[in-house]
Short mmCIF file of C-alpha atoms and ligand atoms in Angstrom, two decimals:
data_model
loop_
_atom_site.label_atom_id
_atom_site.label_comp_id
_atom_site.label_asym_id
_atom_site.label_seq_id
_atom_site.Cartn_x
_atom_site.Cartn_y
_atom_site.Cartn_z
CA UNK A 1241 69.08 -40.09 -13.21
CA UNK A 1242 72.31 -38.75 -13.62
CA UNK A 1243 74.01 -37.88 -10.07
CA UNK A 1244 77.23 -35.12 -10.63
CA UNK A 1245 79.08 -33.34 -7.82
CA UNK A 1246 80.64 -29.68 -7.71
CA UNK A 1247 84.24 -29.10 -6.40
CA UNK A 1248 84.99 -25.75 -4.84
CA UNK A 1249 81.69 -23.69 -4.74
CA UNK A 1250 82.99 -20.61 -6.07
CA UNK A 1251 81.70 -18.49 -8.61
CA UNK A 1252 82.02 -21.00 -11.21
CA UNK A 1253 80.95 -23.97 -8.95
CA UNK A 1254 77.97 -21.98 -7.76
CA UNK A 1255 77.02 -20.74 -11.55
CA UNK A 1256 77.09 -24.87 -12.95
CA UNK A 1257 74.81 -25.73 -9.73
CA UNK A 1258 72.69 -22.02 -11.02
CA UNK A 1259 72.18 -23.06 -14.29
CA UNK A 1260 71.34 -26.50 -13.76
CA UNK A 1261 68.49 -25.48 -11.71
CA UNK A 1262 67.40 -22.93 -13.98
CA UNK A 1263 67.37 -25.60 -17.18
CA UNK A 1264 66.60 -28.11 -15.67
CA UNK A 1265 63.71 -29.59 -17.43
CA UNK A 1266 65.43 -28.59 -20.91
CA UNK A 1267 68.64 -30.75 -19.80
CA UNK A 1268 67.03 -33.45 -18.99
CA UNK A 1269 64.60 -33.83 -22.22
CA UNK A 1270 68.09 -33.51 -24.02
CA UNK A 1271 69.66 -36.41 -21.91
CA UNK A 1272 66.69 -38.28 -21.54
CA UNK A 1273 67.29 -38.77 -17.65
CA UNK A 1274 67.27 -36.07 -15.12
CA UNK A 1275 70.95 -34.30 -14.47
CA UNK A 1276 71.23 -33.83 -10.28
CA UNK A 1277 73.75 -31.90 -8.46
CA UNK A 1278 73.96 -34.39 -5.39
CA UNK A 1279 77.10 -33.38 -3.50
CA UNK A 1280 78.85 -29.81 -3.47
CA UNK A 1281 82.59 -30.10 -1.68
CA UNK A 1282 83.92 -27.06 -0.36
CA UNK A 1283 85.82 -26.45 3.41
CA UNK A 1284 83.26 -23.58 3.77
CA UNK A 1285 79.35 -23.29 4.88
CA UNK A 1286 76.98 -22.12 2.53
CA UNK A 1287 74.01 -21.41 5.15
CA UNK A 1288 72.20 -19.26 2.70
CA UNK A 1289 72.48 -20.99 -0.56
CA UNK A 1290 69.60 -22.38 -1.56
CA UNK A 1291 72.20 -25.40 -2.25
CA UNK A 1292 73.35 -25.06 1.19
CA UNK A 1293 71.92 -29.10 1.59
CA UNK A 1294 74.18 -30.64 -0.62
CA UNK A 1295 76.96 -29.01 0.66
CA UNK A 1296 79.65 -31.29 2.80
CA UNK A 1297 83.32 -30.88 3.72
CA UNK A 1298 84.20 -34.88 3.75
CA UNK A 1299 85.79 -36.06 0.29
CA UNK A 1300 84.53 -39.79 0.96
CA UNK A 1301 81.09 -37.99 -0.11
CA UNK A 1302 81.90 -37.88 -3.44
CA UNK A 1303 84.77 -40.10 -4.19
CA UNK A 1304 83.60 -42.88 -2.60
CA UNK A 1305 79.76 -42.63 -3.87
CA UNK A 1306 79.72 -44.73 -7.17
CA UNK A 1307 76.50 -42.99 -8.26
CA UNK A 1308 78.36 -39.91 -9.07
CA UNK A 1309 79.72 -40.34 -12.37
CA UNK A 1310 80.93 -37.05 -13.04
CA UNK A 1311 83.21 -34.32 -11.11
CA UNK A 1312 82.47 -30.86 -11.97
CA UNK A 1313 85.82 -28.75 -10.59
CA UNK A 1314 86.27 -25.59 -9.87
CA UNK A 1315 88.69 -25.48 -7.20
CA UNK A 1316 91.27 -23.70 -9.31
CA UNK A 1317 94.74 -23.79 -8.63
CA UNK A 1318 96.90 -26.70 -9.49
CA UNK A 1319 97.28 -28.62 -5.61
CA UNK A 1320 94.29 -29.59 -4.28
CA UNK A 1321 91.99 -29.46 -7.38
CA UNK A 1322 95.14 -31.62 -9.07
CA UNK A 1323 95.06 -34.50 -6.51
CA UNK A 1324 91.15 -34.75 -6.08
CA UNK A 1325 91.27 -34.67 -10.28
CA UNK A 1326 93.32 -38.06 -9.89
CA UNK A 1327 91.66 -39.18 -7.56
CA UNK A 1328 88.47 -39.25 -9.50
CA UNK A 1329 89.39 -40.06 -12.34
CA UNK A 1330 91.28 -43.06 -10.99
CA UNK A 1331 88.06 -44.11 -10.12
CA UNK A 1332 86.79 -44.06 -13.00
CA UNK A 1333 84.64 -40.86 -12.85
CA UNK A 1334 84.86 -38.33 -15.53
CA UNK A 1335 86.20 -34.43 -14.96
CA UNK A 1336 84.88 -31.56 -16.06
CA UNK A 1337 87.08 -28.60 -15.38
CA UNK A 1338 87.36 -24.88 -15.99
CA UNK A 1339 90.88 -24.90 -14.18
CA UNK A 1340 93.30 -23.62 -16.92
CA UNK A 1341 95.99 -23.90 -14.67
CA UNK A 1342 95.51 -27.46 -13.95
CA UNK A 1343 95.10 -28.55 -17.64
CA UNK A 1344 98.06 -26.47 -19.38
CA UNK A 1345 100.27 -27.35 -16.47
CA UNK A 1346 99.38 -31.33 -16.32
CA UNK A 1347 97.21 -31.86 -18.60
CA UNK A 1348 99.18 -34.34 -20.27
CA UNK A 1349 99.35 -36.56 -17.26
CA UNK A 1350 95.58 -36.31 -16.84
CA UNK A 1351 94.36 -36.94 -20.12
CA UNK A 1352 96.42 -39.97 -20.13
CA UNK A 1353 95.02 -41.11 -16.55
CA UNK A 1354 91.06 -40.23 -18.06
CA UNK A 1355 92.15 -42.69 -21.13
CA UNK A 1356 93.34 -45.68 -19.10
CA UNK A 1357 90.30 -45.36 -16.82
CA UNK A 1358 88.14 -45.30 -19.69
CA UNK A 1359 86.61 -42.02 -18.73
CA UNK A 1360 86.55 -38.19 -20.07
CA UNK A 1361 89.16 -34.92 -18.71
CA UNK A 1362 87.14 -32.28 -20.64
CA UNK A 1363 88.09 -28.50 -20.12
CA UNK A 1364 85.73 -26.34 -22.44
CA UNK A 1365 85.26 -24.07 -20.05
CA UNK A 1366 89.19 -23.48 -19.56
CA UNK A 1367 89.56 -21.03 -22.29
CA UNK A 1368 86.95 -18.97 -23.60
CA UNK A 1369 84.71 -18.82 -20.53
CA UNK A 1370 81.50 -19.19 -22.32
CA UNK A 1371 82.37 -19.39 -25.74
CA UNK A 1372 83.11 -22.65 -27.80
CA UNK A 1373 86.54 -22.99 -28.58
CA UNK A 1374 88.31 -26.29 -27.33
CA UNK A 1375 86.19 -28.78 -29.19
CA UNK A 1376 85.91 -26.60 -32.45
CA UNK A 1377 89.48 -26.91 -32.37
CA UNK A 1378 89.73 -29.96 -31.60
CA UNK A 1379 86.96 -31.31 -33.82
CA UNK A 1380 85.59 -29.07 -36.36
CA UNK A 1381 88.63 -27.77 -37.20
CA UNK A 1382 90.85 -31.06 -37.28
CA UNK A 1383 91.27 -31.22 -41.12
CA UNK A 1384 93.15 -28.31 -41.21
CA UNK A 1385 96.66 -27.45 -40.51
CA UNK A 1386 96.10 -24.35 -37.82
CA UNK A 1387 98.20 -21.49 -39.31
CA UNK A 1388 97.39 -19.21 -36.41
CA UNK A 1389 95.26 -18.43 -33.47
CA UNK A 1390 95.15 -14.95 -32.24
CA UNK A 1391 93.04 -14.38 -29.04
CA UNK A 1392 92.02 -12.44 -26.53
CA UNK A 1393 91.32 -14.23 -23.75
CA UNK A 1394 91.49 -12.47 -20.59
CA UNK A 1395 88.47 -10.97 -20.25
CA UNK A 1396 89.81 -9.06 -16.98
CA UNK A 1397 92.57 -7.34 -18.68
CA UNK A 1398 90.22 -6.41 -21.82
CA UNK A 1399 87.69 -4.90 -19.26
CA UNK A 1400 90.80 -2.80 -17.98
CA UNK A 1401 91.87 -2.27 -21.17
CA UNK A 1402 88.45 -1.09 -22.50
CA UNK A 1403 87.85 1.19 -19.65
CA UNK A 1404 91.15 2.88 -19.85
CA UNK A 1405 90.60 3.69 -23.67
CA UNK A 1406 87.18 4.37 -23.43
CA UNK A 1407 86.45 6.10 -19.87
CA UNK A 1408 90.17 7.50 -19.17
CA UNK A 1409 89.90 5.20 -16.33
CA UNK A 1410 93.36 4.15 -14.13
CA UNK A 1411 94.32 0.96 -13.90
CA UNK A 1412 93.55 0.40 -9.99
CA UNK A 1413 90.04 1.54 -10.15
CA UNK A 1414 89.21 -0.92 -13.43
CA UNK A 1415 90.93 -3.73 -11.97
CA UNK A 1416 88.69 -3.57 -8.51
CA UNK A 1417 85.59 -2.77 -10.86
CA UNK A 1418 87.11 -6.22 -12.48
CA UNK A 1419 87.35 -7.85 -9.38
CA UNK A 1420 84.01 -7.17 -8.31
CA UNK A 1421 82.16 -8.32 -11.14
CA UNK A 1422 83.83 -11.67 -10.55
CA UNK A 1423 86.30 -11.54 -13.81
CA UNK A 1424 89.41 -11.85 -12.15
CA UNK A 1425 91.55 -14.83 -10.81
CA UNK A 1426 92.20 -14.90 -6.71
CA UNK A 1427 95.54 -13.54 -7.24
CA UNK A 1428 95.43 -10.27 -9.65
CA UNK A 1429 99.09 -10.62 -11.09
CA UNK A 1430 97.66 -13.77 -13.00
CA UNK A 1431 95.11 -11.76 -15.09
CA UNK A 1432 97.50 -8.57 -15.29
CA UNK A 1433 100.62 -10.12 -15.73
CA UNK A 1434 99.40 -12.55 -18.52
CA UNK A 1435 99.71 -15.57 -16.82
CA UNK A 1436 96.46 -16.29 -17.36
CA UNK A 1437 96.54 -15.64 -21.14
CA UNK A 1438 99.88 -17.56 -21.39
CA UNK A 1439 97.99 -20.75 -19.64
CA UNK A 1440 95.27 -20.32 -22.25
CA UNK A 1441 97.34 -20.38 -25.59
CA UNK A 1442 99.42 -23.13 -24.17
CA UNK A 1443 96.42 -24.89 -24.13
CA UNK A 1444 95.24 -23.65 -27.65
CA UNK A 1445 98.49 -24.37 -28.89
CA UNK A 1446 99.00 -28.21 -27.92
CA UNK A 1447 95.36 -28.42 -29.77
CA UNK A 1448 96.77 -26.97 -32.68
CA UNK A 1449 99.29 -29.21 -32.56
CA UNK A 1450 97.83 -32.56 -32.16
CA UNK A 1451 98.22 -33.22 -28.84
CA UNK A 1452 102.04 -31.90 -28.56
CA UNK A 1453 102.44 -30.45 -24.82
CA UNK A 1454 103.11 -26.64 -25.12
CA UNK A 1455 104.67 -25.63 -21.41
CA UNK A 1456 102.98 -22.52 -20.81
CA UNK A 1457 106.24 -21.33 -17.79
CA UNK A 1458 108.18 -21.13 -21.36
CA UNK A 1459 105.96 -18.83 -23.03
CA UNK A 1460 107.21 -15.50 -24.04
CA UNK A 1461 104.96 -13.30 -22.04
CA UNK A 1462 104.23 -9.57 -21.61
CA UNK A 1463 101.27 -8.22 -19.45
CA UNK A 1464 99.75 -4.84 -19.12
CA UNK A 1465 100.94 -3.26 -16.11
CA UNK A 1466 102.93 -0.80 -18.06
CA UNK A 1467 100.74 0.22 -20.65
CA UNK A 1468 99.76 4.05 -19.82
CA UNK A 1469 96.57 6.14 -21.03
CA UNK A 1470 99.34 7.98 -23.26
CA UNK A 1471 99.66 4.19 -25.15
CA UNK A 1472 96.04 4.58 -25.13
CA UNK A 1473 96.60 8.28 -26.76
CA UNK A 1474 98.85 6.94 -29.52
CA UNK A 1475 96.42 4.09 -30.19
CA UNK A 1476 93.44 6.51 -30.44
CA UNK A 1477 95.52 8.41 -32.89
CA UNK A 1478 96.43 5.37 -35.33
CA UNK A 1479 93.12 4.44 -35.22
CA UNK A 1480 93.56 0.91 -33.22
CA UNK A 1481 92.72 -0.78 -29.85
CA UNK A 1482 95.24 -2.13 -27.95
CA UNK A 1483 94.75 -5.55 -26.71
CA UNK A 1484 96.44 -8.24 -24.97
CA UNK A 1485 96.55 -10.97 -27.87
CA UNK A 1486 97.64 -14.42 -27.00
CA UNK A 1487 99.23 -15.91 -30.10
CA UNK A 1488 99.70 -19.22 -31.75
CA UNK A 1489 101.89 -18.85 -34.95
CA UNK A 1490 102.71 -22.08 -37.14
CA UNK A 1491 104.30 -21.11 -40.59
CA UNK A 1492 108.07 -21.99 -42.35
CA UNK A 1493 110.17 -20.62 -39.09
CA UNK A 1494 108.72 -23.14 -36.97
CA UNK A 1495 105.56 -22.85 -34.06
CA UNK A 1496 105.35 -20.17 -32.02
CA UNK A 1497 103.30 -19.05 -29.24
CA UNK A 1498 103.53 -15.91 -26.97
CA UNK A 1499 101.40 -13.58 -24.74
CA UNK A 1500 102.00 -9.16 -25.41
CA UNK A 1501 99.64 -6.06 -25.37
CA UNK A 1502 99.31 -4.96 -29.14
CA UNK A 1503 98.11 -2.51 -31.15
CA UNK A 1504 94.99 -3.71 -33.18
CA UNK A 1505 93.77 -1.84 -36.26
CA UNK A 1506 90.18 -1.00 -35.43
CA UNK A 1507 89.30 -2.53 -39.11
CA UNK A 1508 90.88 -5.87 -37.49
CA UNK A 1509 87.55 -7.62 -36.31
CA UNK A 1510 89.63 -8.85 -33.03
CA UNK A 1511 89.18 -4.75 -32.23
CA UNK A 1512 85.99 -5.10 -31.83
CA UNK A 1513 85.87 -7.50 -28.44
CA UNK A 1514 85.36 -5.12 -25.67
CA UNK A 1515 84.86 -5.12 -21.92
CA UNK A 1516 84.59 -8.51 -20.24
CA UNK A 1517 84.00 -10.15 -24.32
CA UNK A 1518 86.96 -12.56 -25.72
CA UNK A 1519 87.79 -12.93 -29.16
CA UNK A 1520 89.59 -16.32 -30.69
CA UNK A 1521 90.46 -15.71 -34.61
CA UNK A 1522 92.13 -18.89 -35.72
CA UNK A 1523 93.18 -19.58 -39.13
CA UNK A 1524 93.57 -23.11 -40.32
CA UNK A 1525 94.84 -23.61 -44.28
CA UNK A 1526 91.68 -24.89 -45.31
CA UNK A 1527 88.79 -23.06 -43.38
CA UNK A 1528 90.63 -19.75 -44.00
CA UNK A 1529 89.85 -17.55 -40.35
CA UNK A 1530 87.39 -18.38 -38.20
CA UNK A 1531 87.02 -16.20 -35.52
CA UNK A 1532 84.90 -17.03 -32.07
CA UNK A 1533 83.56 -14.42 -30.07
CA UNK A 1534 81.59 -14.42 -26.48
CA UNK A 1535 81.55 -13.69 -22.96
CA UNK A 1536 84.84 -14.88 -21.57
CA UNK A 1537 84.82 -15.16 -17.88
CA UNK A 1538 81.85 -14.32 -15.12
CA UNK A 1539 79.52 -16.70 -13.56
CA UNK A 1540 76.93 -17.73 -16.29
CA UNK A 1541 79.08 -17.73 -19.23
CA UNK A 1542 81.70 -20.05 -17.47
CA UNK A 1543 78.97 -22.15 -16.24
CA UNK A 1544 77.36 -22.95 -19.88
CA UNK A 1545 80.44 -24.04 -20.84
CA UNK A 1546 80.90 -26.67 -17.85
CA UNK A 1547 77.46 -27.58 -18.23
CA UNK A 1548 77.82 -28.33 -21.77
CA UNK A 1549 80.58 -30.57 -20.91
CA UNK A 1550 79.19 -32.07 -18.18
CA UNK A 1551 75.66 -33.04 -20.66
CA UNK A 1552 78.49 -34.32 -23.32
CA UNK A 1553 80.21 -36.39 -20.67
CA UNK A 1554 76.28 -38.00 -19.52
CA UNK A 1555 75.54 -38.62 -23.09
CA UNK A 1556 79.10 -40.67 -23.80
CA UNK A 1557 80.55 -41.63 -20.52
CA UNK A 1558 82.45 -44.32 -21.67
CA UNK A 1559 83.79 -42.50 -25.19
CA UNK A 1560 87.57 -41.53 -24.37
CA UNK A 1561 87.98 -39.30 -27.73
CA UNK A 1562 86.79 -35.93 -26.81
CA UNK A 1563 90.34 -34.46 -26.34
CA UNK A 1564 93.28 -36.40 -28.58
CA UNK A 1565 96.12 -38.22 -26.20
CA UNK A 1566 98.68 -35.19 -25.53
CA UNK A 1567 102.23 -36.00 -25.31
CA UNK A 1568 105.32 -34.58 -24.04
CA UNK A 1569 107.55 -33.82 -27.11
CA UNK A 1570 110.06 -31.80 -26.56
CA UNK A 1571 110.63 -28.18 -27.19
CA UNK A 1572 107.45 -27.86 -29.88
CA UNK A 1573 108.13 -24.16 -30.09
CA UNK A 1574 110.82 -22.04 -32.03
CA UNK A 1575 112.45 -19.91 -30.20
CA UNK A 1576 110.83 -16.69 -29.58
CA UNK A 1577 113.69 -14.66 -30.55
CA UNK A 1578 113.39 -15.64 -34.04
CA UNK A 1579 109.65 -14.25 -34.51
CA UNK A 1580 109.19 -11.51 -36.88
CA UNK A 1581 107.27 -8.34 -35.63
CA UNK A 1582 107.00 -4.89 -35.88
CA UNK A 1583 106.38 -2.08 -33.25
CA UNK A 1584 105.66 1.35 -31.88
CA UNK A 1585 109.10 2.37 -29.93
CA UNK A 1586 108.06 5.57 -28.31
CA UNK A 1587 111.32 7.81 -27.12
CA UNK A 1588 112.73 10.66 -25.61
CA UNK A 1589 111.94 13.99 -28.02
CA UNK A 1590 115.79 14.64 -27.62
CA UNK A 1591 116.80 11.13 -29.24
CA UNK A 1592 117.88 11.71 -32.75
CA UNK A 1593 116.50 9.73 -35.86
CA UNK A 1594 120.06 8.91 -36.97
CA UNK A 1595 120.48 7.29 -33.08
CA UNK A 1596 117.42 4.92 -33.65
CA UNK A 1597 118.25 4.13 -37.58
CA UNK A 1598 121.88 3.06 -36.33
CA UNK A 1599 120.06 0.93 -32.86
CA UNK A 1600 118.04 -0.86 -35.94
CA UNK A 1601 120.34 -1.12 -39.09
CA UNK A 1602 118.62 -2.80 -42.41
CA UNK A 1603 115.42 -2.30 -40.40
CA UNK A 1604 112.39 -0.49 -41.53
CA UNK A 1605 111.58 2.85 -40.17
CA UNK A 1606 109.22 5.26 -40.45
CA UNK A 1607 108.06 8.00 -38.18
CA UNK A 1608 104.59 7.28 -36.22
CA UNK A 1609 101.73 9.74 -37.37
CA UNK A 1610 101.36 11.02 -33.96
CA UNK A 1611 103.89 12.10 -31.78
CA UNK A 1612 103.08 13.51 -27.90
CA UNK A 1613 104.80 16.36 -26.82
CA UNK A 1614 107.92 15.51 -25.67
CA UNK A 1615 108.55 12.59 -27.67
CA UNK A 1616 109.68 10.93 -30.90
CA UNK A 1617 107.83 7.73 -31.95
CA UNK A 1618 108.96 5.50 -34.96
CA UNK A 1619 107.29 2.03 -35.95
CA UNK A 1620 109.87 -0.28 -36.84
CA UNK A 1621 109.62 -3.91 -38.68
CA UNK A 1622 106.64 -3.36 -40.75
CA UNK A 1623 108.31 -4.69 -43.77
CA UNK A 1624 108.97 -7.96 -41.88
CA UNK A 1625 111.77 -7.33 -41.21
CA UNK A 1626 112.57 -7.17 -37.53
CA UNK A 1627 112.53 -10.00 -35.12
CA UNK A 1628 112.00 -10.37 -31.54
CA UNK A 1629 116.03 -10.67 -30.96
CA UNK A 1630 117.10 -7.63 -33.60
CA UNK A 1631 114.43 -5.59 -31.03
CA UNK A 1632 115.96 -6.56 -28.31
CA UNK A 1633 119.62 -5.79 -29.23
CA UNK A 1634 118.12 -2.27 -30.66
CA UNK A 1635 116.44 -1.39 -27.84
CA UNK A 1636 119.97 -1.44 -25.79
CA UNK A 1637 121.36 1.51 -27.36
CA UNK A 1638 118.44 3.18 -25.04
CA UNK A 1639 118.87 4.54 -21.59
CA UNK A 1640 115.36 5.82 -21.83
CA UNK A 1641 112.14 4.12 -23.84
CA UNK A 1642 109.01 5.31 -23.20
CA UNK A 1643 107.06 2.18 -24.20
CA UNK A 1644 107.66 -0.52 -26.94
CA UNK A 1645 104.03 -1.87 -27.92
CA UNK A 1646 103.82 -4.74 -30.61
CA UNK A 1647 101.90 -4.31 -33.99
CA UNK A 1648 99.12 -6.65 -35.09
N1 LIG Q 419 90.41 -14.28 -14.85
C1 LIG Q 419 89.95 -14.89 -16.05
C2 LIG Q 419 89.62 -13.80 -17.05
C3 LIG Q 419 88.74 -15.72 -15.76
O1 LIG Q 419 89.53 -12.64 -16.64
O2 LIG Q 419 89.48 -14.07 -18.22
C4 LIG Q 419 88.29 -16.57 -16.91
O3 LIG Q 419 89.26 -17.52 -17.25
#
């Protein structure tokens, strides 16, 4: 018998102890021992959980218990979920985690403490939710050199997103809808501000570079707040989506990796990931693209992904090679401002065309098919032309801009 215990029964925590129950017999024909939830820490009462008996508020329960081998967290948040991650695995017990926060912020640290205690830090559930993405990366994918990864993985802002483009819905009413169907982080401004996101490719991006710490605080990041159903308008009109993409870019310039809303052909299969669905596309110079699709937050999905861990963990306790050593090395990342793009600048209708071809000199121009009334709207940098710091010293000359949104 395998004996686990649950940190923080929250959604997550309460979906791992869900779908243990309901595969139970299945897990443990795979394992060849039974897999038991035996402790569930949380501050709170769960009176009507039908797990409400394994519930207890003292630590000592678990830490101090050397039958449980294995720490399932989902605290979240990087304080108390960070020191009870030490804890256990300075004693030796292995942590499964979907905290994203915890890994990309000191995940170095605790990958190195799992190693020297000769146990497992694994954190498939951190990105993706449900879908496979972490060890794919890590493993299936390690021949290649990783040209690119270009997600979305926040499934709360593609659920906005989606419902603004598709149901002319505002943003307050399909973030609550969000919220409610148990998408979002505690604290809204981490989903809608691309924290979240930004957390996720840092964590995609050390991966993709061997183990290399990517700080995810230094991450160029945009979030959605200010995209508008007339974005959504122009989108409609070029025939695209637009979708928070977290990107990892590795090519002659250097790495980079960054976090904005963009406009997504609807030919591009990353257009296709709707609602609470993620989409990973990553690119490695052997494999060519390989793109991973699935349910990227909620209860379930999160949960298969712990659980899958968690049955990887059982089956090689003692094997410290699921995730390489990562290392602190520097600044990995070019800096952002020398990243090529290209972009819809949507203006004033009084702003002339000879104003915006003197803001971007030597830069490609071209009127935007559509135009709303009251407006002029050019796309700039689609010869390659443009980078992140000739927008920025363009976009000066401006009193007014309606919206800047980046080009896939
Ligand atoms: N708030 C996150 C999301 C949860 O919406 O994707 C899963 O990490």
């Amino acid at each position: 018998m395998k004996s686990i215990a649950i940190l923080g029964f929250g959604v997550v925590g309460c979906g791992v102890a869900e779908v243990i129950a309901m595969n139970h017999e299945r897990i443990a024909k795979r394992l060849g021992e039974e897999l038991v939830v035996k402790k569930i820490l949380d501050i709170r009462e769960f009176p009507d959980s039908p797990f409400a008996s394994l519930v207890t508020n003292k630590k000592e329960d678990v830490f101090d218990d050397p039958e449980i081998s294995i720490v399932v967290e989902t605290i979240g948040g990087a304080r108390i979920a960070y020191e009870y991650t030490k804890m256990a695995l300075s004693a030796g017990k292995t942590v499964v985690t979907s905290n994203k926060e915890l890994v990309s912020t000191h995940g170095v640290e605790l990958v190195k403490l799992a190693r020297e205690n000769n146990c497992n830090y694994l954190f498939e559930a951190s990105v993706g939710g449900g879908i496979p993405i972490i060890r794919p990366l890590h493993r299936c994918l390690a021949a290649n050199k990783v040209e690119r990864i270009a997600g979305i993985v926040n499934g709360t802002t593609n659920y906005i997103l989606t419902q603004m483009a598709e149901n002319g819905s505002d943003f307050d009413s399909a973030l609550k809808e969000a919220q409610a169907k148990g998408y979002a982080e505690q604290n809204p401004s981490a989903d809608i501000d691309g924290i979240d996101a930004q957390r996720k490719i840092a964590i995609l991006s050390t991966i993709a570079l061997d183990g290399a710490y990517v700080d995810p605080t230094k991450l160029f990041t945009v979030g959605i707040t200010a995209i508008t159903t007339k974005d959504m308008e122009y989108a409609r009109e070029m025939n695209a989506s637009i979708k928070l993409l977290a990107v990892f870019e590795n090519d002659d310039e250097g790495a980079f990796a960054y976090v904005a809303p963009h406009l997504v052909s609807k030919e591009h299969p990353l257009a296709c990931a709707n609602d609470v669905f993620n989409a990973i596309m990553v690119t490695g110079n052997a494999v060519g693209d390989a793109m991973f699709y699935g349910q990227g937050a909620g209860k379930m999905a999160t949960a298969s992904a712990v659980v899958g861990d968690v049955m990887d963990a059982a089956e090689h306790e003692t094997r410290d090679a699921h995730v390489a050593e990562w290392f602190e090395a520097g600044d990995v990342l070019a800096p952002i401002e020398k990243h090529h793009i290209s972009v819809l600048l949507r203006l004033p209708a009084d702003v002339s065309e000879d104003t915006v071809s003197e803001a971007f000199p030597e830069i490609s121009m071209q009127p935007c098919v559509y135009e709303a009334e009251g407006e002029k709207a050019f796309i700039l940098g689609k010869e390659g032309d443009m980078t992140e710091a000739q927008l920025a010293v363009g976009l000066e000359s401006f009193e007014n801009i309606i919206s800047v949104i980046r080009i896939f």
